[in-house]
Amino acid sequence: MCGIVGFVGTENAKERIVDGLKRLEYRGYDSAGIALPIDGKIQIRKHVGEITNLEKIIADDSFDAPVGIGHTRWATHGAPSDINAHPHGNQDDSIAIVHNGIIENYQEIREWLAREYGVQFKSETDSEVIAHLIGIYYDGDLLSAVNKAVEDMRGAYAVCAIAAAEPDKIVAVRKDAPLVAGIGRGCNFIASDIPALLKYVREVYLIENNETVVLTKDDITIYNDRGQKVKRDVFHVNWDADAAEKEGYDHFMIKEIHEQPKGIQETLMRRVDEEGNINLDGIAMTKEDIEGFNKVYIVACGTAYHAGLVGKSLIEKLAKIPVEVDVASEFRYRDPFVDENTLFIAISQSGETLDTLAALREAKAKGARILSVVNVVGSSVARESDDVFYTWAGPEIAVASTKAYTTQLICMYLIALYMGRTKGILSQGEYDRILNELKALPEKVEEILAKEEQLAFLAKKFHHKEHVFFIGRGLDCGVSYEGSLKLKEISYIHSFAIAAGELKHGTIALMDPDSLVVALATQDDLYEKMVSNIVEVTARGARVIGMAKEGRVEIEQVADEAVYIPSCADEVTPVLTVIPLQIFAYYVAKERGCNIDKPKNLAKSVTVE
Ligand code: F6R
């Protein structure tokens, strides 16, 4: 996904910008570029491919300045290429911009600029129109030119602009795409994401929607959309830049898999006091609110959606409220039944996923109460929600989500338990029983992590398979979707998840000796049915890795391989069952020599539709 870094100081903008862009590499990108005002002109250099390609073409000492903007691009309009890379300049390169997001009416603007001003476009991007708009409105004041340009633009954007005639400032503006200003000493920064700035600053201003910000080396001024100055509290970033390093692991993904006991513990600790009460500090939802909800919608994308599938079972079982789970890109366009008695739960690691954000706004407009489960503090989803239930996973760098998922699950348990107890549906005994099971999870996850070698062995044995099926029933069904997604996204193996009972309605036709089936059989009351499903697929020649609770040794008689999770209550199995699936996916991808932390075609944060 695109990344923005800008710097205003007294020297060496190039070094700071390149460093910031490198810290955003994990988001995925296909080209990178930088623009600096040098000797009354703006010089733009950009290159397709990795940042190292850019570094080669900006190595000369004469290419540097006290101010500059940089960008990593993830193609949306126009293929990855040098020309389509950002920054983009206007006709005479007296203005340059970088842009994250999408300008929906760019075709219209392009035609108008060509017709009225004879603009000749260099790239195929939607973003280039922004540079030309600012260029035609510019009369010596970059701020007012940016404000005028924004009036013509429809869509989502975080834009940073520089002007050759004002080489001491950056003007930035945002709508539906993140932007953060870093407060330095005698210098200031602007970026799309906090990690880009952490080497240099810890104090930042979070820029809100429709705000414009002017940065000089001594000052950061924020304006609202009426042009009034806005006072913003300083946000202190207390997470450590080291947390973004691999700490001796080969990949961020496996490091993050190992961080799960800590993430789970932390997420529990933040909300459960010593007496075992769930505290909703900072959440305004009252008992009356909870009693008034007659429906819950859980909406998210990808892995976060899979956490929602588990959340549905939990809320329905523990709080007895009907729950619908939907992928955000479907929810937002299908005019869902939402009103003021609906609780809308958005789940998002990044808090910037465009579809999730749009779905949230749709629900909000219809009067729903918005509760979000988010990992990135201060993100757009968090800011636009009525209440936020943070996951405490810490920054997740690998594109494939692991620790965000397990901490999202913990939040779903806590929300369901709280609602069930508040409504008086869940007895104290049941509440205590499940809470104690949750508290035991970090240790049980450690036990599974200690079996890493067994999973690496299974990966060696099965990594050549081209089709893998994940099956399960009840809570195992939702987890099988996540296991399948993990495998396909990092190993590029075709994988497919299905409710085990659905197999015989079609999918079983695909079973043959080349198939691998990962069968999750951790639910006590569904165990025998799962054993029957395993027998059905082995009868067609499929190889099976069966997963069950410790002690369920019968699975060894029907499956080729057995993986055990520590014994626990059925309700909490998803947090444990997913761990071997994550590790298996990781080692399969490793065996196949894949780029595990940055799988092809994927980005960490999907801020476009
Ligand atoms: C898969 C993965 C994605 C994300 C999805 C939503 O490993 O990471 O499927 O879960 O793009 O992202 P967030 O949670 O940031 O809204």
XYZ file of C-alpha atoms and ligand atoms in Angstrom, residues 301-305 347-353 356 396 399-402 408 482 485-486 489 603-606, ligand 1:
43
model
C -12.320 -7.966 5.836
C -10.034 -10.983 5.491
C -8.587 -12.313 8.695
C -10.507 -9.778 10.754
C -13.714 -11.125 9.178
C -12.881 -5.362 13.362
C -9.655 -4.109 11.840
C -5.980 -4.505 12.619
C -4.885 -1.404 10.748
C -8.019 0.621 11.329
C -7.510 1.991 7.831
C -9.163 -0.651 5.634
C -14.435 -1.467 6.696
C 2.066 -6.158 13.105
C 1.424 -8.888 5.742
C -0.163 -12.141 6.925
C -2.036 -11.351 10.092
C -1.404 -13.628 13.088
C -9.196 -9.857 18.016
C -8.442 -18.550 8.614
C -6.309 -17.977 4.048
C -2.967 -18.142 5.870
C -1.648 -15.977 0.971
C -0.497 -5.171 0.955
C -0.665 -4.840 4.719
C -3.246 -2.155 4.768
C -5.848 -2.008 2.025
C -4.607 -11.654 5.965
C -4.775 -10.242 6.260
C -5.907 -9.521 5.628
C -6.480 -8.483 6.606
C -7.548 -7.631 5.902
C -8.160 -6.632 6.846
O -3.547 -12.202 6.683
O -3.996 -9.658 6.972
O -6.895 -10.394 5.200
O -7.022 -9.148 7.701
O -6.955 -6.950 4.834
O -7.203 -5.768 7.365
P -7.475 -4.939 8.671
O -7.600 -5.897 9.793
O -6.265 -4.055 8.802
O -8.736 -4.172 8.457
